[in-house]
Coordinates of C-alpha atoms and ligand atoms in Angstrom, one line a residue:
M16 CA 29.8 76.1 -62.8
H17 CA 31.8 75.3 -65.8
S18 CA 33.1 78.6 -67.7
W19 CA 33.3 78.9 -71.6
R20 CA 36.9 78.2 -73.5
S21 CA 38.4 81.9 -73.3
P22 CA 39.6 83.1 -76.7
D23 CA 43.8 84.1 -76.6
V24 CA 44.0 87.8 -76.7
P25 CA 47.4 89.1 -78.0
T26 CA 48.8 91.6 -75.9
L27 CA 49.9 95.3 -78.0
P28 CA 52.7 97.6 -77.2
G29 CA 51.7 100.0 -75.0
E30 CA 49.5 100.0 -72.3
G31 CA 45.3 101.7 -73.8
P32 CA 44.1 104.3 -71.9
L33 CA 41.6 103.6 -68.6
P34 CA 38.1 102.8 -70.2
R35 CA 35.2 105.6 -69.6
L36 CA 31.9 104.4 -69.4
F37 CA 28.4 106.3 -69.2
N38 CA 27.3 105.5 -65.7
Q39 CA 23.4 105.7 -65.9
A40 CA 23.2 106.5 -62.0
T41 CA 24.7 109.7 -62.8
G42 CA 24.2 110.7 -66.1
L43 CA 27.9 110.8 -67.0
V44 CA 30.6 109.5 -68.9
E45 CA 33.1 108.3 -66.0
T46 CA 36.5 106.3 -66.3
T47 CA 36.4 103.3 -64.4
S48 CA 38.1 102.5 -61.4
V49 CA 40.0 100.0 -60.7
G50 CA 41.1 98.8 -57.1
A51 CA 44.2 99.0 -55.8
D52 CA 44.8 95.0 -56.5
D53 CA 44.3 96.4 -60.6
R54 CA 41.6 93.6 -60.7
A55 CA 38.7 95.3 -62.5
G56 CA 35.9 93.9 -61.2
L57 CA 32.6 93.1 -63.7
Y58 CA 28.7 91.6 -63.3
V59 CA 27.4 91.2 -65.9
C60 CA 23.7 89.5 -65.6
G61 CA 24.0 86.4 -67.6
I62 CA 20.8 85.1 -69.1
T63 CA 17.7 82.9 -68.8
P64 CA 18.4 80.0 -70.2
Y65 CA 15.6 78.6 -72.1
D66 CA 15.4 80.3 -75.7
A67 CA 19.5 81.0 -76.3
T68 CA 21.8 83.0 -77.2
H69 CA 19.9 85.9 -80.0
L70 CA 21.4 88.6 -80.7
G71 CA 20.0 90.5 -78.3
H72 CA 21.7 88.3 -75.7
A73 CA 24.8 88.7 -77.7
A74 CA 25.2 91.9 -78.5
T75 CA 25.1 93.0 -74.5
Y76 CA 28.1 89.9 -74.3
L77 CA 29.8 91.5 -76.7
A78 CA 29.8 95.3 -75.0
F79 CA 31.4 94.2 -72.1
D80 CA 33.8 92.0 -74.0
T81 CA 34.6 94.9 -76.0
L82 CA 35.1 96.5 -71.8
N83 CA 36.7 93.8 -71.0
R84 CA 39.3 93.8 -74.2
L85 CA 40.2 97.5 -72.6
W86 CA 40.8 97.0 -69.3
L87 CA 43.7 94.1 -70.7
D88 CA 45.2 95.9 -73.1
A89 CA 45.6 98.9 -70.0
G90 CA 48.0 96.6 -67.9
L91 CA 44.5 95.1 -65.5
T92 CA 43.2 90.9 -64.1
L93 CA 39.8 90.5 -64.3
N94 CA 38.4 89.7 -62.3
Y95 CA 34.2 88.8 -64.7
A96 CA 31.6 87.1 -62.5
Q97 CA 28.0 86.0 -64.3
N98 CA 25.3 84.4 -63.7
V99 CA 22.4 81.9 -65.0
T100 CA 19.3 82.2 -63.9
D101 CA 18.5 78.6 -63.8
I102 CA 15.4 79.2 -61.9
D103 CA 12.7 81.5 -62.7
D104 CA 9.3 81.5 -63.4
P105 CA 9.2 82.1 -67.3
L106 CA 11.7 78.9 -67.1
L107 CA 9.9 77.1 -65.0
E108 CA 6.2 78.2 -67.5
R109 CA 8.6 76.8 -71.2
A110 CA 9.5 73.4 -68.9
T111 CA 6.1 72.9 -68.7
A112 CA 4.3 74.3 -72.0
T113 CA 7.1 72.0 -73.9
G114 CA 7.5 68.5 -71.2
V115 CA 11.2 69.1 -70.6
D116 CA 12.4 69.1 -66.8
W117 CA 13.2 73.0 -66.3
R118 CA 16.8 71.5 -65.7
E119 CA 17.1 69.4 -68.6
L120 CA 16.1 73.5 -70.3
A121 CA 18.3 75.1 -68.2
A122 CA 21.0 72.7 -68.7
S123 CA 20.6 72.3 -72.7
Q124 CA 20.6 75.7 -73.4
T125 CA 23.0 77.2 -71.2
D126 CA 25.2 75.3 -73.0
L127 CA 24.3 76.0 -76.4
F128 CA 25.2 79.7 -74.7
R129 CA 28.7 78.8 -74.5
G130 CA 28.9 77.8 -77.7
D131 CA 27.9 81.1 -78.9
M132 CA 29.5 82.9 -76.6
V133 CA 33.3 80.8 -78.1
A134 CA 32.0 80.9 -81.3
L135 CA 32.0 84.9 -80.9
R136 CA 34.8 85.2 -78.9
I137 CA 33.9 86.4 -75.6
I138 CA 36.3 86.0 -73.1
A139 CA 35.2 84.3 -70.7
P140 CA 34.2 84.9 -66.7
Q141 CA 36.1 83.4 -64.5
N142 CA 33.3 82.4 -62.3
Y143 CA 30.2 81.6 -64.3
I144 CA 27.1 81.0 -61.2
A145 CA 24.4 79.5 -61.7
V146 CA 21.4 80.8 -59.2
T147 CA 20.8 76.5 -58.5
E148 CA 24.4 76.4 -57.0
V149 CA 23.8 79.3 -54.4
I150 CA 20.8 78.9 -53.3
D151 CA 22.0 78.6 -49.2
Q152 CA 24.1 81.2 -49.6
I153 CA 20.6 83.6 -51.2
A154 CA 18.2 81.8 -48.1
S155 CA 20.6 83.0 -46.2
A156 CA 20.6 86.9 -47.5
A157 CA 17.3 86.9 -46.9
A158 CA 17.3 85.3 -44.1
E159 CA 19.6 88.2 -42.7
L160 CA 17.3 91.2 -44.9
L161 CA 14.6 89.8 -42.4
E162 CA 17.0 90.5 -39.2
L163 CA 18.1 93.3 -40.5
G164 CA 14.8 95.1 -40.3
F165 CA 14.8 95.0 -44.5
A166 CA 11.8 92.7 -45.1
Y167 CA 8.8 91.1 -44.0
G168 CA 6.4 88.8 -44.4
V169 CA 3.2 89.1 -47.0
P170 CA 1.1 85.8 -46.0
T171 CA 0.2 83.0 -49.7
P172 CA -3.0 83.9 -51.4
D173 CA -3.7 80.5 -51.7
A174 CA -5.2 78.3 -49.3
E175 CA -3.1 75.0 -50.0
N176 CA -0.3 76.8 -47.8
A177 CA -2.4 79.3 -45.8
G178 CA -0.3 81.4 -43.0
D179 CA 2.7 80.6 -44.7
L180 CA 4.8 84.4 -45.7
D181 CA 6.6 84.9 -48.7
L182 CA 9.8 87.5 -47.6
Y183 CA 9.2 91.4 -49.8
F184 CA 12.4 93.9 -49.5
D185 CA 11.5 96.9 -47.8
S186 CA 12.1 100.1 -50.2
A187 CA 11.1 103.3 -47.7
R188 CA 13.2 101.6 -44.7
A189 CA 16.0 100.7 -47.1
A190 CA 15.1 105.0 -48.1
E191 CA 15.3 105.1 -45.0
A192 CA 18.2 103.4 -43.6
T193 CA 21.1 103.9 -46.3
S194 CA 22.2 105.4 -48.8
W195 CA 20.2 103.8 -51.5
Y196 CA 17.3 105.2 -52.2
L197 CA 14.4 104.1 -54.9
G198 CA 15.9 105.9 -58.8
F199 CA 19.3 106.5 -57.1
E200 CA 19.9 104.0 -60.6
S201 CA 16.9 104.3 -63.0
R202 CA 15.7 108.0 -62.5
Y203 CA 13.0 107.2 -63.6
D204 CA 9.4 108.5 -61.9
R205 CA 7.1 106.7 -59.8
A206 CA 5.1 106.1 -62.9
T207 CA 7.4 104.6 -64.9
M208 CA 8.5 102.3 -62.2
L209 CA 4.9 101.3 -61.4
D210 CA 4.5 100.4 -65.7
L211 CA 8.1 98.5 -65.8
F212 CA 7.7 96.6 -62.3
A213 CA 4.5 95.0 -63.5
Q214 CA 5.7 94.3 -67.1
R215 CA 9.3 92.5 -65.5
G216 CA 8.2 90.3 -63.3
G217 CA 7.2 92.2 -60.6
D218 CA 3.8 92.0 -58.8
P219 CA 2.9 95.8 -57.8
D220 CA -1.0 94.8 -57.3
R221 CA 0.1 91.4 -54.1
A222 CA -2.1 92.3 -51.3
G223 CA -0.3 92.6 -48.1
K224 CA 3.2 94.6 -49.6
R225 CA 3.6 97.8 -48.3
D226 CA 4.8 99.7 -51.3
P227 CA 3.2 98.1 -54.7
L228 CA 7.5 98.2 -55.5
D229 CA 8.9 95.9 -53.4
P230 CA 10.7 92.8 -54.5
L231 CA 10.2 88.9 -53.3
L232 CA 13.0 88.4 -51.8
W233 CA 12.0 84.6 -50.7
R234 CA 8.9 82.7 -52.4
V235 CA 7.5 79.8 -50.3
A236 CA 8.0 76.6 -51.7
R237 CA 4.5 75.8 -53.3
S238 CA 3.4 72.6 -54.7
G239 CA 4.1 71.3 -58.0
E240 CA 7.4 73.8 -57.9
P241 CA 11.1 73.2 -57.1
S242 CA 11.5 74.7 -53.7
W243 CA 15.1 74.2 -51.5
P244 CA 14.9 73.6 -47.7
A245 CA 16.2 77.0 -45.6
G246 CA 16.0 78.0 -42.2
I247 CA 13.4 80.8 -43.2
G248 CA 11.5 78.1 -44.5
A249 CA 11.3 75.8 -47.4
G250 CA 11.0 78.1 -51.6
R251 CA 13.1 79.4 -54.2
P252 CA 15.4 82.5 -54.1
G253 CA 13.4 86.1 -55.7
W254 CA 15.0 87.3 -58.8
H255 CA 17.2 90.2 -57.4
L256 CA 18.6 88.8 -54.4
E257 CA 20.2 86.0 -56.6
C258 CA 22.2 88.5 -58.5
T259 CA 23.2 90.5 -55.7
V260 CA 24.6 87.5 -53.8
I261 CA 26.0 85.9 -56.7
A262 CA 28.7 89.8 -57.6
L263 CA 29.3 90.0 -53.5
Q264 CA 30.3 86.4 -53.0
H265 CA 33.2 86.6 -56.4
L266 CA 33.4 90.4 -56.5
G267 CA 32.3 92.7 -52.8
T268 CA 31.3 96.1 -52.2
G269 CA 31.8 99.1 -54.9
F270 CA 33.6 96.8 -57.4
A271 CA 34.1 98.4 -60.6
V272 CA 31.2 97.5 -63.5
Q273 CA 27.4 96.3 -63.1
G274 CA 26.4 95.6 -66.1
G275 CA 23.3 94.4 -68.6
G276 CA 20.8 94.9 -70.8
G277 CA 18.5 98.6 -70.4
D278 CA 15.3 95.9 -69.5
L279 CA 17.2 95.8 -66.5
V280 CA 17.7 98.6 -64.8
F281 CA 14.1 98.6 -63.2
P282 CA 13.4 97.1 -60.7
H283 CA 16.0 94.5 -62.1
H284 CA 19.3 96.6 -61.5
E285 CA 18.0 99.0 -58.9
F286 CA 17.0 96.1 -56.4
S287 CA 20.2 94.0 -57.0
A288 CA 21.9 97.5 -55.5
A289 CA 18.8 98.1 -52.5
H290 CA 19.7 94.6 -51.5
A291 CA 23.7 94.8 -51.6
T292 CA 23.3 98.0 -49.7
A293 CA 21.2 97.0 -47.0
L294 CA 23.3 93.9 -46.1
T295 CA 26.9 95.7 -46.1
G296 CA 25.9 99.5 -45.7
M297 CA 28.5 99.7 -48.8
P298 CA 27.5 100.4 -52.2
F299 CA 27.5 97.6 -54.6
A300 CA 28.7 98.6 -57.9
S301 CA 30.4 102.4 -59.6
I302 CA 29.7 102.4 -63.1
H303 CA 25.8 100.7 -63.8
A304 CA 26.5 100.0 -67.5
H305 CA 23.6 99.6 -69.8
T306 CA 22.9 97.9 -73.2
G307 CA 20.7 99.4 -76.0
M308 CA 17.4 97.1 -76.8
V309 CA 18.0 94.9 -80.4
A310 CA 15.0 94.4 -82.1
Y311 CA 13.8 92.5 -85.1
E312 CA 10.0 92.8 -86.9
G313 CA 9.9 95.5 -85.6
E314 CA 10.1 94.3 -81.3
K315 CA 12.6 94.0 -79.3
M316 CA 14.0 90.8 -79.9
S317 CA 12.8 88.8 -76.9
K318 CA 12.1 85.1 -76.1
S319 CA 8.7 85.8 -74.7
L320 CA 7.9 87.6 -78.1
G321 CA 9.5 84.9 -79.7
N322 CA 10.8 87.3 -82.5
L323 CA 14.9 85.6 -82.9
V324 CA 17.7 85.7 -84.5
L325 CA 19.9 82.7 -82.4
V326 CA 23.4 83.1 -83.2
S327 CA 23.5 79.1 -84.0
R328 CA 21.2 79.7 -86.7
L329 CA 23.2 81.7 -88.6
T330 CA 26.8 79.9 -87.1
E331 CA 24.6 76.1 -88.4
A332 CA 23.8 77.9 -91.8
G333 CA 28.1 78.6 -92.2
V334 CA 27.4 82.7 -91.0
D335 CA 30.7 83.6 -90.1
A336 CA 30.8 84.3 -86.7
R337 CA 33.4 87.2 -87.0
L338 CA 30.5 88.7 -89.4
I339 CA 28.0 88.2 -86.5
R340 CA 30.7 90.1 -84.0
L341 CA 30.8 93.0 -86.7
A342 CA 27.7 93.5 -87.6
L343 CA 27.2 93.9 -83.5
L344 CA 29.6 96.1 -83.5
A345 CA 29.2 98.7 -86.1
H346 CA 26.3 99.8 -83.6
H347 CA 27.4 101.4 -80.6
Y348 CA 26.5 99.7 -76.9
R349 CA 23.9 102.1 -76.1
S350 CA 21.2 102.6 -78.6
D351 CA 18.8 101.1 -80.0
W352 CA 18.2 99.3 -83.3
E353 CA 17.1 97.2 -85.4
Y354 CA 18.6 94.4 -87.4
V355 CA 18.4 93.2 -90.9
D356 CA 19.5 91.4 -93.0
D357 CA 21.4 93.5 -94.4
D358 CA 23.6 94.0 -91.2
L359 CA 25.7 90.6 -92.4
A360 CA 25.6 92.1 -95.6
R361 CA 27.8 94.9 -94.5
A362 CA 29.4 93.3 -92.0
S363 CA 30.9 90.9 -95.2
A364 CA 31.7 93.6 -97.0
R365 CA 33.8 95.6 -94.6
L366 CA 35.8 92.2 -93.3
D367 CA 36.4 92.1 -97.3
A368 CA 37.8 94.8 -97.9
W369 CA 39.8 94.1 -94.7
N370 CA 41.1 91.1 -95.8
G371 CA 42.1 92.4 -99.5
A372 CA 44.5 95.1 -98.5
P373 CA 47.5 94.5 -98.8
R374 CA 50.0 92.6 -96.2
T375 CA 53.5 94.1 -95.0
D376 CA 56.0 92.4 -92.2
A377 CA 56.6 96.6 -90.7
D378 CA 55.0 98.2 -88.8
D379 CA 55.2 101.5 -89.9
P380 CA 54.2 104.5 -87.2
G381 CA 51.0 105.3 -89.3
A382 CA 50.5 101.3 -87.7
L383 CA 51.4 102.9 -84.2
A384 CA 49.4 106.2 -84.6
L385 CA 46.2 104.0 -85.9
L386 CA 46.5 102.3 -82.9
E387 CA 46.2 104.7 -80.4
R388 CA 43.5 106.3 -82.9
L389 CA 41.2 102.9 -81.8
R390 CA 42.4 102.7 -78.6
G391 CA 41.3 106.2 -77.9
R392 CA 37.9 106.0 -79.8
L393 CA 37.2 102.7 -77.5
A394 CA 38.4 104.0 -74.3
D395 CA 35.8 107.0 -74.7
D396 CA 32.4 104.6 -73.8
L397 CA 32.5 101.9 -76.2
D398 CA 32.9 104.3 -79.0
T399 CA 33.5 100.4 -81.9
P400 CA 31.2 102.6 -84.9
G401 CA 34.5 105.4 -84.6
A402 CA 36.6 102.6 -84.1
L403 CA 35.6 100.7 -87.3
A404 CA 35.7 103.7 -88.9
D405 CA 38.6 105.1 -88.9
L406 CA 40.1 101.1 -89.5
D407 CA 37.8 101.6 -92.8
A408 CA 39.3 105.1 -93.6
W409 CA 42.8 103.1 -93.2
F410 CA 42.1 100.5 -95.6
A411 CA 40.4 103.4 -97.5
E412 CA 43.8 104.9 -98.2
G413 CA 45.5 102.4 -99.2
G414 CA 46.8 101.3 -95.6
A415 CA 48.8 97.7 -95.9
V416 CA 47.9 94.7 -93.1
A417 CA 50.9 95.4 -90.7
P418 CA 51.5 92.4 -87.8
L419 CA 50.3 95.6 -85.9
L420 CA 46.7 96.0 -86.9
I421 CA 46.7 92.5 -87.0
A422 CA 47.1 92.0 -83.2
A423 CA 45.2 94.8 -82.5
L424 CA 42.4 93.9 -84.6
D425 CA 41.9 90.6 -82.6
A426 CA 43.0 92.4 -79.6
L427 CA 40.5 95.1 -78.7
L428 CA 37.9 93.9 -81.6
G429 CA 38.0 89.9 -81.5
I430 CA 38.5 89.8 -85.0
R431 CA 41.3 87.8 -86.9
L432 CA 42.0 88.6 -89.9
D433 CA 42.1 85.6 -92.5
D434 CA 45.9 84.7 -92.2
A435 CA 46.6 85.7 -88.9
A436 CA 48.2 82.8 -87.0
Ligands
5CA503 N1 18.8 86.2 -66.5 C1 19.0 87.7 -66.5 C2 19.5 88.6 -65.7 S1 19.5 88.4 -64.0 C3 18.2 87.9 -68.0 O1 17.5 88.9 -68.1 N2 18.5 87.0 -68.2 S2 17.5 87.8 -70.6 O2 17.9 85.9 -71.3 O3 16.7 87.6 -70.9 O4 19.2 87.9 -70.8 C4 19.9 87.8 -70.8 C5 21.4 89.8 -71.6 O5 20.8 89.8 -72.8 C6 20.8 91.1 -70.4 O6 22.1 91.2 -70.0 C7 19.4 91.8 -70.5 O7 19.9 92.6 -71.1 C8 20.1 90.9 -72.5 N3 18.6 91.1 -73.5 C9 18.2 90.4 -73.0 N4 17.5 90.9 -74.5 C10 18.2 91.8 -74.7 C11 18.4 92.4 -76.7 N5 16.9 92.7 -77.2 N6 18.8 93.6 -77.1 C12 20.0 93.9 -76.3 N7 19.8 92.7 -74.9 C13 19.2 92.0 -74.4
ZN504 ZN1 21.1 89.7 -62.3

């Protein structure tokens, strides 16, 4: 599927350090490791395309955009893959409720998302893959898991297709036979897992499962639902296996960072990694990174609750997309926070202060030192609030806008000052 148009990213003098990131699986801030080919592999879970793009989505993609910018500044090449979950229960439910074909809903919302990413100057993934483009590969992966003994059939509860089997992942077998184990990434206890599994698309009470936490790999065809022919029986993919297959196809095993919002830690990321390790015998990613949740009006901003602030609504209302970017960068990517209108007002005051600083044609040593400070801050688990504070201090103390700073703001933070060419 076509991605979106990437912003130009200027090259800065010298080289930034390799960024360090908090790894959910170890609880430590670790240096991101890249392969010998200097390609930084990143997989970030993409949208389920209905009601895109709210500020929570934007904050998540912006966090990993900052990581990509730091990798570029460290002299690496990006190898970035992202999916679009264009077939899933909530998408189908929304399509039915609104009387729109699910394919049209997915296509229109994905388009809107691409436009928002361009407006926000988010670097595009080299591989932007819709789940419906890789159904055959997902079905093959499910078949392989069955062959390897990591999957089992559970009879459908419906009379109309009695005897048909949905395929489930055998977590206990995977924990026994591979390096993966339940909780390796989330480090949640079982009660928390059961609770989250039920909330986030799982079916702990489904009769016939070996463990209530075993996730669905392949849902056999039901009437009235889209399905695709497959050797294992016509059907559609389970959620976690989609991301496993897309990531393995484009990044291989052991890539640098698997990312997404904190709402995906369990069960989604834990089981995407489990499927990958069961298929390949290798760890999925080196670092498992997650963003905090953006809330609005007291609750997590989410499509299902409907408490959304959409990027497109703000830009249509005339809000400068740079202010959205700056408002989001003012919060550390790992913190949970609640969006208020004042976030935009503060971003506006900040951008005015920076734009209003005196201009100079010369890069003095102070500007170079500031660049190194920004690089250090950002490489330290993406400390964007710290970087913004350093810039505020520079300008508050009468520092000028030097060409180097214009380029640094653009390259590292994706913010172009008013007269940046
Ligand atoms: N399609 C799946 C991932 S495979 C999905 O979670 N889609 S989503 O549209 O619900 O979310 C897209 C991305 O935005 C995910 O990485 C998710 O973790 C993140 N996200 C969703 N809501 C928020 C929020 N309120 N704050 C921060 N990030 C969020
Ligand atoms: Zn995913």
